[in-house]
PDB file of C-alpha atoms in Angstrom:
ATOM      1  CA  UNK A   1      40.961   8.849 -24.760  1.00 90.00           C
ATOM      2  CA  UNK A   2      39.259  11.106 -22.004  1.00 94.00           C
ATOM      3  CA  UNK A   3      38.278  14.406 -22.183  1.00 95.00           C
ATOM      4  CA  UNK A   4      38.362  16.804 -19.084  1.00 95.00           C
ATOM      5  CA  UNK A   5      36.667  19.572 -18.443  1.00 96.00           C
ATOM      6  CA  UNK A   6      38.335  22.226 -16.251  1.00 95.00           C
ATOM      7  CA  UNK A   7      36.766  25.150 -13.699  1.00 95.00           C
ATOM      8  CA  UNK A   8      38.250  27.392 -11.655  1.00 94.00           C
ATOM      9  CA  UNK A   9      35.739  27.611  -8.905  1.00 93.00           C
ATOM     10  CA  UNK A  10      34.566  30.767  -6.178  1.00 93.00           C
ATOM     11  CA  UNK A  11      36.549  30.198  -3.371  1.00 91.00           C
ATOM     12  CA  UNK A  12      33.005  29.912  -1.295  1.00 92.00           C
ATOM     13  CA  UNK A  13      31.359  27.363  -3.474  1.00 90.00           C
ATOM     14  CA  UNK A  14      34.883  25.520  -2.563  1.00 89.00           C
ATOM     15  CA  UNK A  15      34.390  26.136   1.195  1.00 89.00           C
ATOM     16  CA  UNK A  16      30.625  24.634   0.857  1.00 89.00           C
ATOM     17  CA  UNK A  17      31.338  21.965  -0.865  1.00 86.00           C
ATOM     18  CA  UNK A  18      35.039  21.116   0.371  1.00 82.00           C
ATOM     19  CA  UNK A  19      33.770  17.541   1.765  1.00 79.00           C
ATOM     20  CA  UNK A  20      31.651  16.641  -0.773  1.00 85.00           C
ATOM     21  CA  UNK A  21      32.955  17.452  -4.377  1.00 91.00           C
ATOM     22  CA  UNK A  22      30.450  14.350  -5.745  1.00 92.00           C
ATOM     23  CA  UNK A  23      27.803  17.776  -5.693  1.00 92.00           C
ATOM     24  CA  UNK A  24      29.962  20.041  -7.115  1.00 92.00           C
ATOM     25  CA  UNK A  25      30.529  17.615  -9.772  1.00 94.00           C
ATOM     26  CA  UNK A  26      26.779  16.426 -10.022  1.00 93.00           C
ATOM     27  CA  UNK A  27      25.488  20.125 -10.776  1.00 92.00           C
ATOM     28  CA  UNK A  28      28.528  20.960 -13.296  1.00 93.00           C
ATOM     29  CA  UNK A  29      27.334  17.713 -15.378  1.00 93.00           C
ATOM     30  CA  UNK A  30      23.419  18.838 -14.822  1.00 92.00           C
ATOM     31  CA  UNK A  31      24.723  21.726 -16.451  1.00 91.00           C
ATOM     32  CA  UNK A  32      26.676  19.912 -18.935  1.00 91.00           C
ATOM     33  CA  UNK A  33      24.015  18.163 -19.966  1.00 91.00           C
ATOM     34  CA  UNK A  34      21.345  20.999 -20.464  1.00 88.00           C
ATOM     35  CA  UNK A  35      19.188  20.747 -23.076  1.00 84.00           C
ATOM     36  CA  UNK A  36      18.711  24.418 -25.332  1.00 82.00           C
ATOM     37  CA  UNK A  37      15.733  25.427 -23.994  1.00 83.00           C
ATOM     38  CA  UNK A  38      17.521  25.578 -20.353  1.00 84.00           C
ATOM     39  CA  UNK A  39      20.839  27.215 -21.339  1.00 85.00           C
ATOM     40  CA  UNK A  40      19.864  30.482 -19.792  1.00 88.00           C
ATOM     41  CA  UNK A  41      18.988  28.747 -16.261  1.00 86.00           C
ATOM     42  CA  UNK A  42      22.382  26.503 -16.798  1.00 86.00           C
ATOM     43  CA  UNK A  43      24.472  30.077 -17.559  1.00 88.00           C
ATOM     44  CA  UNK A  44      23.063  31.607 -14.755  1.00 89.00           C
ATOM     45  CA  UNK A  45      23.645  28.576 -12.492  1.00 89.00           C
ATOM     46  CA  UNK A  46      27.282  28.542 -13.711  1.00 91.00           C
ATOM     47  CA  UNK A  47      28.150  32.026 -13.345  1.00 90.00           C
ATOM     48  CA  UNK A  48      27.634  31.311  -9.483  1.00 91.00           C
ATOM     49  CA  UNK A  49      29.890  28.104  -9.318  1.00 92.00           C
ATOM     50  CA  UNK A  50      32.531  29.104 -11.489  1.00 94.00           C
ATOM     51  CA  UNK A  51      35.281  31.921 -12.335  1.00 93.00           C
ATOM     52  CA  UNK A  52      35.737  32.972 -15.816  1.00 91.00           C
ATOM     53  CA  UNK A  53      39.063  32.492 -17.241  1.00 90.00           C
ATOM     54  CA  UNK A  54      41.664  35.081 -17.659  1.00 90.00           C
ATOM     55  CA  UNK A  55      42.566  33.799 -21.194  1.00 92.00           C
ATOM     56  CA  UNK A  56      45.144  35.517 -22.666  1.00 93.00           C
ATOM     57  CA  UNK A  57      47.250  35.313 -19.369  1.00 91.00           C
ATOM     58  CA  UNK A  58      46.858  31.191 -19.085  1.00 91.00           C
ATOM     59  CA  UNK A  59      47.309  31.360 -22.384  1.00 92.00           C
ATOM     60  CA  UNK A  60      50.791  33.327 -22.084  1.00 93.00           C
ATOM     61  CA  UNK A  61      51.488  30.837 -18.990  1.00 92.00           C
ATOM     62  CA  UNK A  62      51.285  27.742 -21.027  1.00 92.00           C
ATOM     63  CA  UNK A  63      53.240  29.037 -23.410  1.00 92.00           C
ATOM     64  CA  UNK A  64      56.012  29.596 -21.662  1.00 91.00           C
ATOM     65  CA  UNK A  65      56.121  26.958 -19.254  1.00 89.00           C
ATOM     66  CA  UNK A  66      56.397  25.104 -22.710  1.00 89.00           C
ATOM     67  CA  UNK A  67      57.731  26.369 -25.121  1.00 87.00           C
ATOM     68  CA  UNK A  68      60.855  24.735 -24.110  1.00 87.00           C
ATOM     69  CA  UNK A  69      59.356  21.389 -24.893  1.00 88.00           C
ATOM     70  CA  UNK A  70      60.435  19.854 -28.287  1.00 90.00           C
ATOM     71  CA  UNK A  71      56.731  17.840 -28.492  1.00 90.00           C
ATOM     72  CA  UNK A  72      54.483  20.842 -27.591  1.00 92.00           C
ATOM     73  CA  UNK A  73      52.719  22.934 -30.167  1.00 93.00           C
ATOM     74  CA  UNK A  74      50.592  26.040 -30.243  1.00 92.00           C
ATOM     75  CA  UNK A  75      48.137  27.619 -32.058  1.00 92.00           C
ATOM     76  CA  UNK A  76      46.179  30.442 -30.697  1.00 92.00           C
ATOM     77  CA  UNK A  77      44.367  29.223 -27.282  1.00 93.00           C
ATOM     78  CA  UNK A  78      44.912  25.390 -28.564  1.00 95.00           C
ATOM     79  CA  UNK A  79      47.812  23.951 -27.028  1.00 95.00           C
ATOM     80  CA  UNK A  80      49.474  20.052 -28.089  1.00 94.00           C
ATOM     81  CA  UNK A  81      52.076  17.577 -26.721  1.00 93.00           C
ATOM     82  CA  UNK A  82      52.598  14.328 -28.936  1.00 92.00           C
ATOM     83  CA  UNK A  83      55.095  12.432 -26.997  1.00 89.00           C
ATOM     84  CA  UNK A  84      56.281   9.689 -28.875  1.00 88.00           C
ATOM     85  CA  UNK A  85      58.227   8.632 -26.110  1.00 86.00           C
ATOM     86  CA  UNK A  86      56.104   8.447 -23.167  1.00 87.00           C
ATOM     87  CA  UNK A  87      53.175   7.925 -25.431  1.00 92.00           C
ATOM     88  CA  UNK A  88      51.305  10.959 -25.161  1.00 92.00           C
ATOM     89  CA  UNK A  89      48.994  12.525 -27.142  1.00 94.00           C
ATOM     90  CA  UNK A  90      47.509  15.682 -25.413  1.00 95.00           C
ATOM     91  CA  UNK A  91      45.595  18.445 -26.895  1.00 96.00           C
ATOM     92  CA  UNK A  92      44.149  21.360 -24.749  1.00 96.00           C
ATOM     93  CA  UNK A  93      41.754  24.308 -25.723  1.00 96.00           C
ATOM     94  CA  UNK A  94      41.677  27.185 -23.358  1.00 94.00           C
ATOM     95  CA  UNK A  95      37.943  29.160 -23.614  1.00 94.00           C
ATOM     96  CA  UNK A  96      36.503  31.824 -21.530  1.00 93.00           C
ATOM     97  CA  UNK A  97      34.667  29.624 -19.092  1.00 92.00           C
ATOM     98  CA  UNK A  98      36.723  26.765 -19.379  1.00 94.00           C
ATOM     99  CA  UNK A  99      39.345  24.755 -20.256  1.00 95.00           C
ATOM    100  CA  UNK A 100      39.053  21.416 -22.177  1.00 96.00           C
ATOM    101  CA  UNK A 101      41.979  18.799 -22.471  1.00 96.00           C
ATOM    102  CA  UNK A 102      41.779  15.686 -24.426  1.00 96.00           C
ATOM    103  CA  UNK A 103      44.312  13.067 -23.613  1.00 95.00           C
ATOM    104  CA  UNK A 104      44.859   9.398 -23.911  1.00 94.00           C
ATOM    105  CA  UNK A 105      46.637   9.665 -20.536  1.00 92.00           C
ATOM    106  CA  UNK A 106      45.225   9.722 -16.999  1.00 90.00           C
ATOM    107  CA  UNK A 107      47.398  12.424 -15.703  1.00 90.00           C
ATOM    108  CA  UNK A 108      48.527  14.836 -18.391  1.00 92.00           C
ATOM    109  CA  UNK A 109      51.318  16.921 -18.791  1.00 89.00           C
ATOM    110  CA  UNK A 110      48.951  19.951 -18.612  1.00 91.00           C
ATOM    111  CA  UNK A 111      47.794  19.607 -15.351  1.00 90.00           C
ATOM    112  CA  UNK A 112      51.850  19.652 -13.898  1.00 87.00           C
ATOM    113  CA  UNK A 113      52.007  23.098 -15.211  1.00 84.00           C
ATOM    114  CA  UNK A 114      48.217  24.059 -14.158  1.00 86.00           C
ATOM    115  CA  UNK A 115      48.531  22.756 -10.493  1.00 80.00           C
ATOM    116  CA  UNK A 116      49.737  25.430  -8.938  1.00 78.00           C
ATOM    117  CA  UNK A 117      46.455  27.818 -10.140  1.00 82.00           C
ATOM    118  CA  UNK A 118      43.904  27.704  -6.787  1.00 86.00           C
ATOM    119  CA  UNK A 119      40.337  26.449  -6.894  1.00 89.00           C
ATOM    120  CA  UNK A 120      41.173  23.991 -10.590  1.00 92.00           C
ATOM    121  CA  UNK A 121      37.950  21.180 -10.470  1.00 93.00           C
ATOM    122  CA  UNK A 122      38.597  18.868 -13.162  1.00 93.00           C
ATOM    123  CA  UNK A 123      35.523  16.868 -14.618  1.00 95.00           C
ATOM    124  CA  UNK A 124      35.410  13.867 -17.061  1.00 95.00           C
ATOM    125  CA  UNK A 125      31.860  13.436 -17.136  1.00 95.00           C
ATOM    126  CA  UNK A 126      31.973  10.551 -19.537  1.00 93.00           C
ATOM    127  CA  UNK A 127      34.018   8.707 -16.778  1.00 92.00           C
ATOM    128  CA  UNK A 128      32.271  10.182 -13.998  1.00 92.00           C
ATOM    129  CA  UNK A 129      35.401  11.760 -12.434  1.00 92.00           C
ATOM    130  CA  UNK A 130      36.142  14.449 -10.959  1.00 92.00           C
ATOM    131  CA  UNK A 131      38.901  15.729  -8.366  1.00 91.00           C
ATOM    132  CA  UNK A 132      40.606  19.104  -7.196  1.00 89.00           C
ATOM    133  CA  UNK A 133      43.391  19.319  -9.093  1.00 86.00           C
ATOM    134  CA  UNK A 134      45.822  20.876  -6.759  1.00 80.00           C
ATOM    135  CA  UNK A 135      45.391  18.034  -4.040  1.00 73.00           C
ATOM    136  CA  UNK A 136      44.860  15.101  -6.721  1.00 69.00           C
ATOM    137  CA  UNK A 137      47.981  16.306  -8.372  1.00 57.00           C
ATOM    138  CA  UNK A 138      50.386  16.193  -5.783  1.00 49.00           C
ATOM    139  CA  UNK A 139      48.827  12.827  -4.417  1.00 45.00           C
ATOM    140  CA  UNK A 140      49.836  11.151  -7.885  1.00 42.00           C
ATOM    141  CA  UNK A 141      53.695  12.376  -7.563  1.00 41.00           C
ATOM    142  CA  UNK A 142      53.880  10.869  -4.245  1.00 39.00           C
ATOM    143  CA  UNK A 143      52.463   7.272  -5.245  1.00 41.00           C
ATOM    144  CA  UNK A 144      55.076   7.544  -8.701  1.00 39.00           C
TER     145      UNK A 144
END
């Protein structure tokens, strides 16, 4: 099972850190990782990395990219596929600053319909991975 984490990030924290993502990702799992007595340093440092989330409209785009889908369920912001057939089990919770989606796939169904939203970094810190979604993405079709 791996959980990801997903940001939409400024466009110029992008720029800065276009060739090296590995510090992008290192300072979104320092802030992670905060303890309680740092949260308002971590907040801060967030708010300058990352975009909040326009949550009801993702929330109205997953829907109805979906809802066509005989193996997707919704609840509120918490979204489901449980794919019997291509074994998938995929549940995704959409929150202000971020979105988290728990999957015991590598590539899941989610991110086909989240691709095409700019500046997506995806994080599995307890993997240590982390990509651009809209580049990763299209790389995986191609090698399918």
């Amino acid at each position: 099972m791996r959980t990801f984490y997903l940001f939409e990030v400024k466009d110029n924290i992008l720029k800065n850190y276009k060739y090296n993502y590995e510090e992008l990702y290192e300072l979104l799992e320092s802030i992670h990782y905060l303890k309680t007595e740092d949260i308002v340093l971590g907040y801060n440092i967030f708010n300058t990395l990352v975009n909040p989330l326009k949550k009801e409209e993702f929330n109205e785009y997953i829907k109805k990219n979906n809802l066509s889908n005989e193996n997707y369920i919704c609840y509120n912001y918490t979204h489901t596929i449980n794919d019997f057939y291509l074994n998938e089990t995929t549940k995704m919770i959409i929150n202000n600053s971020h979105i988290k989606i728990k999957s015991n796939k590598n590539i899941p169904s989610f991110f086909h319909n989240i691709r095409r939203l700019k500046n997506i970094f995806v994080c599995d810190f307890d993997n240590h991975d982390y990509f651009l979604l809209e580049e990763t993405i299209y790389n995986s079709c191609i090698n399918v």
